[in-house]
Short mmCIF file of C-alpha atoms and ligand atoms in Angstrom, two decimals:
data_model
loop_
_atom_site.label_atom_id
_atom_site.label_comp_id
_atom_site.label_asym_id
_atom_site.label_seq_id
_atom_site.Cartn_x
_atom_site.Cartn_y
_atom_site.Cartn_z
CA MET U 447 101.59 130.21 116.18
CA GLU U 448 98.80 127.75 115.34
CA LYS U 449 96.35 130.62 114.71
CA ARG U 450 98.47 132.55 112.30
CA ALA U 451 99.00 128.86 110.40
CA GLU U 452 95.32 128.42 109.42
CA LYS U 453 95.74 130.19 106.36
CA ILE U 454 98.71 128.97 105.02
CA ARG U 455 98.83 126.34 102.55
CA VAL U 456 101.06 123.82 102.07
CA VAL U 457 101.19 121.72 98.55
CA LEU U 458 101.57 118.20 98.54
CA VAL U 459 103.20 115.94 95.68
CA PRO U 460 103.43 112.36 96.12
CA LEU U 461 104.75 109.75 93.58
CA PRO U 462 101.83 107.81 92.59
CA LEU U 463 102.50 104.70 94.57
CA GLN U 464 100.41 103.40 97.36
CA GLY U 465 103.66 103.07 99.57
CA HIS U 466 104.68 106.60 98.99
CA ILE U 467 100.91 107.97 98.81
CA THR U 468 100.30 106.83 102.16
CA PRO U 469 103.12 108.53 104.32
CA ILE U 470 102.50 112.05 102.37
CA MET U 471 99.13 111.92 102.95
CA GLN U 472 100.03 111.19 106.78
CA LEU U 473 102.33 114.03 106.52
CA GLY U 474 99.24 116.01 105.42
CA LYS U 475 97.19 115.34 108.06
CA ALA U 476 99.51 115.95 110.54
CA LEU U 477 100.23 119.53 109.53
CA ASN U 478 96.47 119.90 108.62
CA LEU U 479 96.03 119.04 112.49
CA LYS U 480 98.59 121.96 113.16
CA GLY U 481 96.76 124.34 111.56
CA PHE U 482 98.03 124.46 107.56
CA SER U 483 95.62 123.86 104.40
CA ILE U 484 96.57 121.02 102.15
CA THR U 485 96.51 120.88 98.43
CA VAL U 486 97.50 117.48 97.10
CA ALA U 487 98.64 117.83 93.67
CA GLN U 488 98.53 114.33 91.88
CA GLY U 489 98.87 112.48 88.71
CA GLU U 490 95.58 111.12 86.82
CA CYS U 491 96.42 107.51 88.08
CA ASN U 492 96.11 106.30 91.31
CA GLN U 493 94.59 109.38 92.96
CA VAL U 494 93.83 109.73 96.26
CA SER U 495 89.88 110.78 96.14
CA SER U 496 88.45 113.77 97.71
CA SER U 497 85.77 111.34 99.40
CA GLN U 498 87.92 109.90 101.89
CA HIS U 499 86.82 112.43 104.61
CA LEU U 500 89.83 114.59 104.10
CA SER U 501 88.35 117.83 105.31
CA GLY U 502 90.89 120.66 104.81
CA PHE U 503 92.27 118.85 101.68
CA GLN U 504 92.19 120.01 98.48
CA PHE U 505 92.87 117.99 95.05
CA VAL U 506 94.52 119.08 91.78
CA THR U 507 95.17 117.16 89.13
CA ILE U 508 98.77 117.03 87.22
CA PRO U 509 97.90 115.70 83.88
CA GLU U 510 100.86 113.15 83.39
CA THR U 511 101.13 110.24 80.94
CA VAL U 512 103.14 107.54 82.13
CA PRO U 513 101.19 104.36 83.14
CA VAL U 514 101.58 103.33 86.82
CA SER U 515 101.87 99.57 85.61
CA GLN U 516 105.07 100.21 84.19
CA TYR U 517 106.90 100.98 87.42
CA GLU U 518 106.43 97.33 88.47
CA ARG U 519 108.77 96.21 85.62
CA ARG U 520 110.89 99.35 85.05
CA PRO U 521 110.79 101.54 88.20
CA VAL U 522 113.68 103.78 87.06
CA GLU U 523 112.43 104.11 83.38
CA PHE U 524 109.06 104.79 85.21
CA VAL U 525 110.63 107.79 87.70
CA MET U 526 112.65 109.36 84.93
CA LYS U 527 109.87 109.30 82.27
CA LEU U 528 107.54 110.70 84.91
CA ASN U 529 109.68 113.47 85.85
CA LYS U 530 110.05 114.58 82.14
CA THR U 531 106.52 114.44 81.37
CA SER U 532 105.10 116.52 84.63
CA GLU U 533 107.17 119.03 84.73
CA ALA U 534 105.51 121.38 82.84
CA SER U 535 102.09 120.97 83.34
CA PHE U 536 103.09 120.61 87.27
CA LYS U 537 104.38 124.48 86.61
CA ASP U 538 100.54 125.47 84.98
CA CYS U 539 99.01 123.75 88.51
CA ILE U 540 100.95 126.17 90.20
CA ALA U 541 100.15 129.06 88.34
CA GLN U 542 96.41 128.38 88.77
CA LEU U 543 97.02 128.01 92.23
CA LEU U 544 98.66 131.30 93.21
CA LEU U 545 95.97 132.93 90.78
CA GLN U 546 93.25 131.58 93.32
CA GLN U 547 92.07 133.99 96.04
CA GLY U 548 93.69 133.26 99.41
CA SER U 549 96.09 130.71 98.10
CA ASP U 550 99.16 131.55 99.76
CA ILE U 551 101.75 128.50 99.29
CA ALA U 552 104.15 128.54 101.95
CA CYS U 553 105.85 125.57 100.79
CA ILE U 554 105.96 122.67 98.34
CA ILE U 555 106.89 119.48 99.84
CA TYR U 556 107.34 116.75 97.35
CA ASP U 557 108.18 112.99 97.51
CA GLU U 558 112.16 112.69 96.63
CA LEU U 559 111.31 110.35 93.24
CA MET U 560 109.40 113.68 91.92
CA TYR U 561 112.35 115.82 91.92
CA PHE U 562 110.98 117.92 88.84
CA CYS U 563 108.91 119.77 91.60
CA GLY U 564 112.67 121.47 92.60
CA ALA U 565 112.73 123.78 89.41
CA THR U 566 109.01 124.64 89.42
CA ALA U 567 109.31 125.74 93.30
CA LYS U 568 112.40 127.75 92.06
CA GLU U 569 110.66 129.61 89.21
CA PHE U 570 107.96 130.39 91.53
CA ASN U 571 110.50 131.70 94.38
CA LEU U 572 108.83 128.95 96.58
CA PRO U 573 110.27 127.35 99.54
CA SER U 574 110.53 123.33 98.64
CA ILE U 575 110.85 120.61 101.07
CA ILE U 576 111.66 117.16 100.23
CA PHE U 577 109.86 113.91 101.45
CA SER U 578 111.32 110.80 101.99
CA THR U 579 109.23 107.51 102.58
CA THR U 580 112.36 105.33 102.98
CA THR U 581 115.25 105.39 105.35
CA ALA U 582 118.43 107.63 105.99
CA THR U 583 120.37 104.21 105.69
CA HIS U 584 119.07 104.01 102.39
CA LYS U 585 119.73 107.46 101.33
CA PHE U 586 123.41 106.88 102.76
CA CYS U 587 123.66 103.92 100.23
CA CYS U 588 122.19 105.79 97.52
CA SER U 589 125.15 108.25 97.97
CA VAL U 590 127.93 105.49 98.43
CA LEU U 591 126.02 103.72 94.60
CA SER U 592 126.01 107.23 93.27
CA LYS U 593 129.86 107.71 93.24
CA LEU U 594 130.05 104.31 91.89
CA ASN U 595 131.30 103.22 88.36
CA SER U 596 128.63 100.53 87.29
CA LYS U 597 130.44 98.45 85.23
CA LYS U 598 133.29 98.34 87.51
CA PHE U 599 130.89 97.47 90.21
CA LEU U 600 129.29 94.59 88.45
CA ILE U 601 132.74 93.11 88.25
CA ASP U 602 133.87 93.73 91.59
CA MET U 603 130.95 92.29 92.80
CA GLN U 604 131.76 88.74 90.99
CA ASP U 605 134.09 88.80 93.55
CA PRO U 606 132.64 87.33 97.05
CA GLU U 607 135.46 88.99 99.15
CA VAL U 608 133.91 92.11 97.97
CA GLN U 609 130.39 91.15 98.44
CA ASP U 610 131.04 90.67 101.96
CA LYS U 611 132.98 93.89 102.53
CA GLU U 612 131.53 96.02 105.01
CA VAL U 613 130.88 99.47 103.53
CA GLU U 614 132.68 102.35 105.12
CA ASN U 615 130.58 103.87 108.29
CA LEU U 616 127.88 101.49 107.48
CA HIS U 617 128.22 98.61 109.75
CA PRO U 618 127.02 95.66 109.43
CA LEU U 619 126.01 96.40 106.00
CA ARG U 620 127.94 94.65 103.51
CA TYR U 621 128.54 95.45 99.59
CA LYS U 622 126.06 92.45 98.75
CA ASP U 623 123.39 94.40 100.83
CA LEU U 624 123.44 97.47 98.97
CA PRO U 625 119.96 98.24 97.28
CA THR U 626 120.37 97.20 93.76
CA SER U 627 118.21 94.69 92.76
CA GLY U 628 114.98 94.69 90.70
CA MET U 629 115.71 98.10 89.68
CA GLY U 630 116.76 97.29 85.99
CA PRO U 631 120.17 97.66 84.53
CA LEU U 632 122.69 99.44 87.01
CA GLU U 633 123.61 102.23 84.99
CA PRO U 634 120.24 103.80 84.58
CA TYR U 635 119.86 103.36 88.33
CA PHE U 636 123.28 105.09 89.24
CA GLU U 637 122.41 107.92 86.43
CA LEU U 638 118.75 108.37 88.43
CA LEU U 639 120.26 108.57 91.73
CA ARG U 640 122.88 111.40 90.54
CA GLU U 641 120.26 113.31 89.14
CA ILE U 642 118.24 112.97 92.26
CA ILE U 643 121.34 114.74 94.03
CA LYS U 644 121.91 116.86 91.37
CA LYS U 645 118.42 118.55 91.23
CA ARG U 646 118.17 119.23 94.98
CA THR U 647 117.23 122.50 95.24
CA ALA U 648 114.82 122.15 99.03
CA SER U 649 115.67 123.96 101.67
CA ALA U 650 115.09 120.69 103.88
CA VAL U 651 113.88 117.25 103.80
CA ILE U 652 111.23 115.38 105.83
CA ILE U 653 111.71 111.53 106.50
CA ASN U 654 109.35 109.10 107.83
CA THR U 655 111.94 107.62 110.33
CA THR U 656 113.09 108.23 114.09
CA SER U 657 116.15 108.56 115.76
CA CYS U 658 115.65 105.62 118.09
CA LEU U 659 115.88 103.38 114.66
CA GLU U 660 119.06 104.67 112.65
CA ASN U 661 120.54 107.74 114.82
CA SER U 662 123.84 107.26 113.04
CA SER U 663 122.76 107.34 109.19
CA LEU U 664 120.38 110.33 110.51
CA SER U 665 123.67 112.11 111.76
CA TRP U 666 125.35 111.39 108.58
CA LEU U 667 122.32 112.34 106.59
CA GLN U 668 122.13 116.12 108.30
CA GLN U 669 125.80 116.42 107.57
CA GLU U 670 125.64 115.65 104.31
CA LEU U 671 122.91 117.70 103.29
CA GLY U 672 123.77 120.29 105.16
CA ILE U 673 119.98 121.61 105.34
CA PRO U 674 117.62 120.62 108.27
CA VAL U 675 116.14 117.26 108.24
CA TYR U 676 112.92 116.55 110.31
CA PRO U 677 112.95 112.56 111.18
CA LEU U 678 109.20 112.75 111.98
CA GLY U 679 107.98 109.39 111.64
CA PRO U 680 106.51 106.73 112.26
CA LEU U 681 103.86 108.93 110.64
CA HIS U 682 101.20 106.49 110.80
CA ILE U 683 101.13 106.86 114.57
CA LEU U 684 101.15 110.81 114.53
CA SER U 685 98.38 111.14 112.29
CA SER U 686 95.94 108.30 110.30
CA VAL U 687 94.49 109.08 107.38
CA LYS U 688 92.47 106.73 104.97
CA SER U 689 94.42 106.62 101.80
CA SER U 690 94.05 103.07 100.27
CA LEU U 691 93.94 102.46 96.56
CA LEU U 692 92.35 99.53 96.97
CA LYS U 693 89.28 98.15 98.95
CA GLU U 694 90.10 96.90 102.54
CA ASP U 695 88.59 93.45 103.27
CA LYS U 696 87.17 93.91 106.77
CA ASN U 697 85.87 90.30 107.24
CA CYS U 698 89.35 89.04 107.92
CA ILE U 699 88.98 90.68 111.16
CA GLU U 700 86.03 88.39 112.37
CA TRP U 701 88.21 85.71 111.31
CA LEU U 702 90.73 86.73 113.38
CA ASN U 703 88.52 87.39 116.23
CA LYS U 704 87.95 83.46 116.05
CA GLN U 705 92.02 82.17 116.18
CA LYS U 706 93.92 81.98 119.49
CA PRO U 707 95.96 84.88 121.00
CA LYS U 708 99.35 85.60 119.00
CA SER U 709 98.68 82.52 116.49
CA VAL U 710 98.41 83.79 113.50
CA ILE U 711 100.90 84.29 110.77
CA TYR U 712 99.90 87.39 108.34
CA VAL U 713 101.58 87.48 105.12
CA SER U 714 101.41 90.33 102.96
CA PHE U 715 103.97 91.67 100.07
CA GLY U 716 103.17 95.14 99.75
CA SER U 717 101.71 97.19 96.87
CA LEU U 718 103.82 96.05 94.21
CA ALA U 719 105.36 92.37 94.34
CA LEU U 720 104.78 90.08 91.64
CA MET U 721 105.26 86.19 91.78
CA GLU U 722 104.74 83.33 90.08
CA THR U 723 101.86 80.46 90.62
CA LYS U 724 104.49 77.72 91.79
CA ASP U 725 105.74 80.20 94.07
CA VAL U 726 102.54 80.98 96.05
CA LEU U 727 101.55 76.90 95.91
CA GLU U 728 104.85 76.64 98.03
CA MET U 729 103.89 79.23 100.48
CA VAL U 730 100.73 77.90 100.98
CA CYS U 731 101.95 74.45 101.63
CA GLY U 732 104.20 75.59 104.01
CA LEU U 733 102.14 77.66 105.64
CA PHE U 734 99.41 74.82 106.03
CA ASN U 735 102.28 72.52 107.06
CA SER U 736 103.22 74.89 110.03
CA ASN U 737 99.75 74.26 111.64
CA GLN U 738 99.41 77.79 112.37
CA PRO U 739 96.37 79.63 111.32
CA PHE U 740 97.50 82.13 108.40
CA LEU U 741 95.98 85.48 106.76
CA LEU U 742 97.20 86.01 103.11
CA VAL U 743 97.15 88.82 101.08
CA ILE U 744 97.05 87.91 97.43
CA ARG U 745 96.31 91.55 95.36
CA PRO U 746 94.56 91.20 91.89
CA GLY U 747 96.96 90.93 89.52
CA SER U 748 99.73 90.03 91.49
CA ILE U 749 100.18 86.57 90.77
CA LEU U 750 101.34 86.57 87.18
CA GLY U 751 99.46 85.47 84.34
CA SER U 752 96.39 85.33 86.76
CA GLU U 753 93.66 88.08 87.42
CA TRP U 754 93.18 86.69 91.15
CA ILE U 755 94.09 83.32 92.56
CA GLU U 756 92.37 81.33 89.84
CA SER U 757 95.73 80.08 88.68
CA LEU U 758 96.06 78.34 91.70
CA PRO U 759 95.80 74.57 92.29
CA GLU U 760 92.66 72.90 94.09
CA GLU U 761 94.66 71.83 97.07
CA VAL U 762 95.28 75.46 97.39
CA SER U 763 91.82 76.07 98.41
CA LYS U 764 91.38 73.16 100.54
CA MET U 765 94.12 74.28 102.69
CA VAL U 766 93.08 77.73 102.89
CA SER U 767 89.83 76.45 104.05
CA LYS U 768 91.26 74.33 106.68
CA ARG U 769 93.70 76.92 108.09
CA GLY U 770 93.79 80.23 106.49
CA TYR U 771 92.09 82.99 104.98
CA ILE U 772 92.93 84.79 101.47
CA VAL U 773 91.82 88.86 101.34
CA LYS U 774 92.58 90.77 97.83
CA TRP U 775 93.70 93.89 100.60
CA ALA U 776 93.63 93.87 104.00
CA PRO U 777 93.13 96.51 106.79
CA GLN U 778 96.60 96.01 107.14
CA ILE U 779 97.49 98.37 110.69
CA GLU U 780 94.15 96.61 112.17
CA VAL U 781 95.55 93.15 111.48
CA LEU U 782 98.83 93.93 113.01
CA GLY U 783 97.05 95.16 115.89
CA HIS U 784 95.23 92.61 116.62
CA PRO U 785 95.34 90.00 119.67
CA ALA U 786 95.53 86.81 117.65
CA LEU U 787 99.00 88.12 115.40
CA GLY U 788 101.55 85.94 116.09
CA GLY U 789 103.66 87.14 113.38
CA PHE U 790 104.08 88.95 109.96
CA TRP U 791 105.80 87.69 106.92
CA SER U 792 106.66 90.64 104.99
CA HIS U 793 108.41 91.99 101.69
CA CYS U 794 109.62 94.82 104.23
CA GLY U 795 108.49 97.73 102.24
CA TRP U 796 109.47 100.57 104.92
CA ASN U 797 105.75 101.32 106.16
CA SER U 798 104.88 97.63 106.63
CA THR U 799 108.50 97.66 108.86
CA LEU U 800 106.98 100.70 110.74
CA GLU U 801 103.28 99.78 111.18
CA SER U 802 104.96 96.15 112.19
CA ILE U 803 107.33 97.10 115.07
CA VAL U 804 104.79 99.59 116.15
CA GLU U 805 102.45 97.12 117.09
CA GLY U 806 105.31 94.76 118.40
CA VAL U 807 104.93 92.14 115.99
CA PRO U 808 108.10 90.22 115.01
CA MET U 809 109.06 89.31 111.19
CA ILE U 810 110.16 86.83 108.56
CA CYS U 811 111.44 89.04 105.99
CA MET U 812 111.33 88.16 102.38
CA PRO U 813 112.25 91.53 100.60
CA PHE U 814 111.89 92.05 96.76
CA ILE U 815 112.84 94.51 95.33
CA GLY U 816 115.05 98.06 96.20
CA GLU U 817 115.90 99.12 99.80
CA GLN U 818 113.78 96.52 101.19
CA LYS U 819 116.46 94.12 101.37
CA LEU U 820 118.42 96.91 103.39
CA ASN U 821 115.26 97.07 105.58
CA ALA U 822 115.15 93.38 106.15
CA LYS U 823 118.95 93.55 106.84
CA TYR U 824 118.27 95.87 109.76
CA ILE U 825 115.43 94.02 111.03
CA GLU U 826 117.20 91.11 111.26
CA SER U 827 120.55 91.88 112.33
CA VAL U 828 120.27 95.60 114.04
CA TRP U 829 117.10 95.69 115.73
CA ARG U 830 116.72 91.77 115.85
CA VAL U 831 113.12 91.75 115.46
CA GLY U 832 112.95 89.24 112.79
CA ILE U 833 114.44 86.41 110.93
CA LYS U 834 115.30 86.56 106.90
CA LEU U 835 113.80 83.53 104.79
CA GLU U 836 116.03 83.17 101.81
CA GLY U 837 116.55 81.34 98.46
CA GLU U 838 114.27 79.46 96.39
CA MET U 839 110.54 79.59 97.92
CA GLU U 840 110.16 76.07 99.28
CA ARG U 841 107.59 74.49 101.50
CA GLY U 842 109.97 73.36 103.87
CA GLY U 843 111.85 76.48 104.51
CA VAL U 844 108.38 78.40 104.97
CA GLU U 845 107.15 75.77 107.62
CA ARG U 846 110.55 76.08 109.55
CA ALA U 847 110.75 79.63 109.58
CA VAL U 848 106.90 80.01 110.49
CA LYS U 849 107.82 77.77 113.63
CA ARG U 850 111.00 79.64 114.74
CA LEU U 851 108.69 83.06 114.48
CA ILE U 852 105.59 81.74 116.21
CA VAL U 853 106.29 78.66 117.95
CA ASP U 854 110.10 78.00 118.92
CA GLU U 855 111.67 79.01 122.10
CA GLU U 856 113.53 81.84 119.65
CA SER U 857 110.21 83.68 119.09
CA GLU U 858 110.33 84.49 123.05
CA GLY U 859 113.22 86.95 122.28
CA LEU U 860 112.14 88.13 119.26
CA ARG U 861 108.91 89.29 120.77
CA GLU U 862 110.35 90.64 123.74
CA ARG U 863 112.96 92.97 121.48
CA ALA U 864 109.75 93.85 119.36
CA HIS U 865 108.09 94.90 122.43
CA VAL U 866 111.15 97.10 123.50
CA LEU U 867 111.45 98.66 120.17
CA ARG U 868 107.39 99.54 119.50
CA GLU U 869 107.83 101.38 123.18
CA LYS U 870 110.58 103.64 121.72
CA LEU U 871 109.07 104.37 118.64
CA LYS U 872 105.75 105.28 120.73
CA ALA U 873 107.54 107.28 122.77
CA SER U 874 109.13 109.05 119.92
CA VAL U 875 105.75 110.56 118.66
CA ARG U 876 104.71 111.51 122.39
CA SER U 877 105.21 115.27 123.80
CA GLY U 878 108.89 115.65 124.26
CA GLY U 879 109.97 112.57 122.20
CA SER U 880 111.97 113.12 119.00
CA SER U 881 109.72 113.02 116.17
CA TYR U 882 106.85 114.98 117.78
CA ASN U 883 109.76 117.56 118.64
CA ALA U 884 110.62 117.21 114.78
CA LEU U 885 107.27 118.12 113.89
CA ASP U 886 107.20 121.06 115.94
CA GLU U 887 110.60 122.58 114.21
CA LEU U 888 109.02 121.61 111.05
CA VAL U 889 105.82 123.33 111.90
CA LYS U 890 108.24 126.77 113.41
CA MET U 891 110.02 126.54 109.98
CA LEU U 892 106.90 126.95 107.58
CA ASN U 893 105.72 129.45 109.31
CA PHE U 894 108.92 131.20 109.52
CA VAL U 895 109.37 130.67 105.67
CA HIS U 896 106.10 132.34 104.92
CA TYR U 897 106.39 135.53 107.03
C1 UDX Z 1251 107.31 100.22 98.37
C2 UDX Z 1251 109.03 100.12 99.05
O1 UDX Z 1251 108.88 98.84 99.40
C3 UDX Z 1251 109.11 101.12 100.30
O2 UDX Z 1251 109.96 100.63 101.19
C4 UDX Z 1251 108.72 102.24 99.92
O3 UDX Z 1251 108.90 103.28 101.05
C5 UDX Z 1251 107.37 102.97 99.32
O4 UDX Z 1251 107.02 101.94 98.28
P1 UDX Z 1251 105.09 99.00 99.26
O5 UDX Z 1251 105.43 97.77 98.05
O6 UDX Z 1251 103.79 99.64 98.71
O7 UDX Z 1251 106.21 100.10 98.97
O8 UDX Z 1251 105.26 98.58 100.57
P2 UDX Z 1251 105.18 99.55 102.04
O9 UDX Z 1251 105.89 100.46 101.79
O10 UDX Z 1251 105.42 98.45 102.93
O11 UDX Z 1251 103.59 100.03 101.77
C6 UDX Z 1251 102.51 99.25 101.82
C7 UDX Z 1251 101.21 99.53 102.48
O12 UDX Z 1251 100.16 99.13 102.00
C8 UDX Z 1251 101.11 99.94 103.78
O13 UDX Z 1251 101.18 100.91 104.34
C9 UDX Z 1251 100.49 98.62 104.07
O14 UDX Z 1251 99.58 99.05 105.55
C10 UDX Z 1251 99.21 98.77 103.34
N1 UDX Z 1251 98.76 97.62 103.09
C11 UDX Z 1251 99.52 96.68 102.52
C12 UDX Z 1251 97.37 97.78 103.30
O15 UDX Z 1251 96.95 98.36 103.73
N2 UDX Z 1251 96.75 96.63 102.94
C13 UDX Z 1251 97.36 95.40 102.42
O16 UDX Z 1251 96.65 94.44 102.40
C14 UDX Z 1251 98.66 95.68 102.01
#
């Protein structure tokens, strides 16, 4: 079967954001290892370069005109515009690929938010598969939200009883946990959710999760969609691939080597979160006062009004030089797997969540936007491998959270549960595990649709 697959090409279409590019490239690598050729069709912004040692990968450009920087402030508008502007050029791109000699496309696998691809696949009579970078529970919530009237929802949510009501079939989620924050006005957001559902023509869904994390939501998804669902996560342990858009600063590993085992708190809020100078100051003071060494990622441009860290007061550099280390971008998976790591203060992006669980590292959860809140709820209340940091950023709260996570008695239970969960996740990608089997099923399907 693997031999037959050698000539088969799969086209991948990522959303041009780090948290979406990484898992789809990992999927590409997993399929490449199963014998498929991979073509990545990407926009002009945030390109993964072909120089990143990806043999067996071809890269083509879909010219698009929406600056990626728009996502940070207006995610819904960005996604809608991107879908409108990319459709025609993607059609040209597929037509060109089909003209290339020996370019036999088995399937287009596209990020769920690049829903314009469905129509193109249909026009060329090619099978298509949706790739989801978030959880099945998130899909469930999106389905709930898409059926709501935004005006009525806003009024209802002013009532604390409604906020605390459990969402049907989604225990322990309450209405206030639904992923609406940071998405801008509700009506366009709900409209986008409806659009994604309406434009769904794919014959299957691949999702970067695994059944031991969210079995009941996966069953719901399977039933709701009526098409095969392949939960093959965590993809980063199935196949690793270099797809960082920013340069990783490996010097922090040397700094980690000098720290005591399980002592360091690693702080990173992913690829999109923005913060104010005053909050970063409170954060660093709290980290310093906890007496634990800290490794802090501050992306260029992530502090509002500052290119990097020049807006921070002098006292910050003093505290960092005594007990901390700052990088612009860390080799995160390596950091999380380092023996000095005691905990991860995270924004709870889905990739970071999976990476942390796989290394058995407990988390402080501080979600920023969208489904991060949902992930935080599961980390704290369902898998019980983290604690939430709520309210205003304030040094006392930060200090307490770090101590709870790394020093206090409570930390032992968190670490133990994180280890148990880690073993379950690792088992799911080993031979006979649920994600391993799902990948095999997917490969069979890709071969079947091709011949
Ligand atoms: C966002 C959403 O929050 C996420 O849930 C969704 O699935 C994708 O878009 P993002 O903010 O990018 O994601 O966070 P996350 O999903 O955690 O992805 C960040 C990636 O960047 C991770 O793979 C992480 O390892 C990597 N990273 C982050 C680094 O390699 N170095 C860093 O310093 C910080």
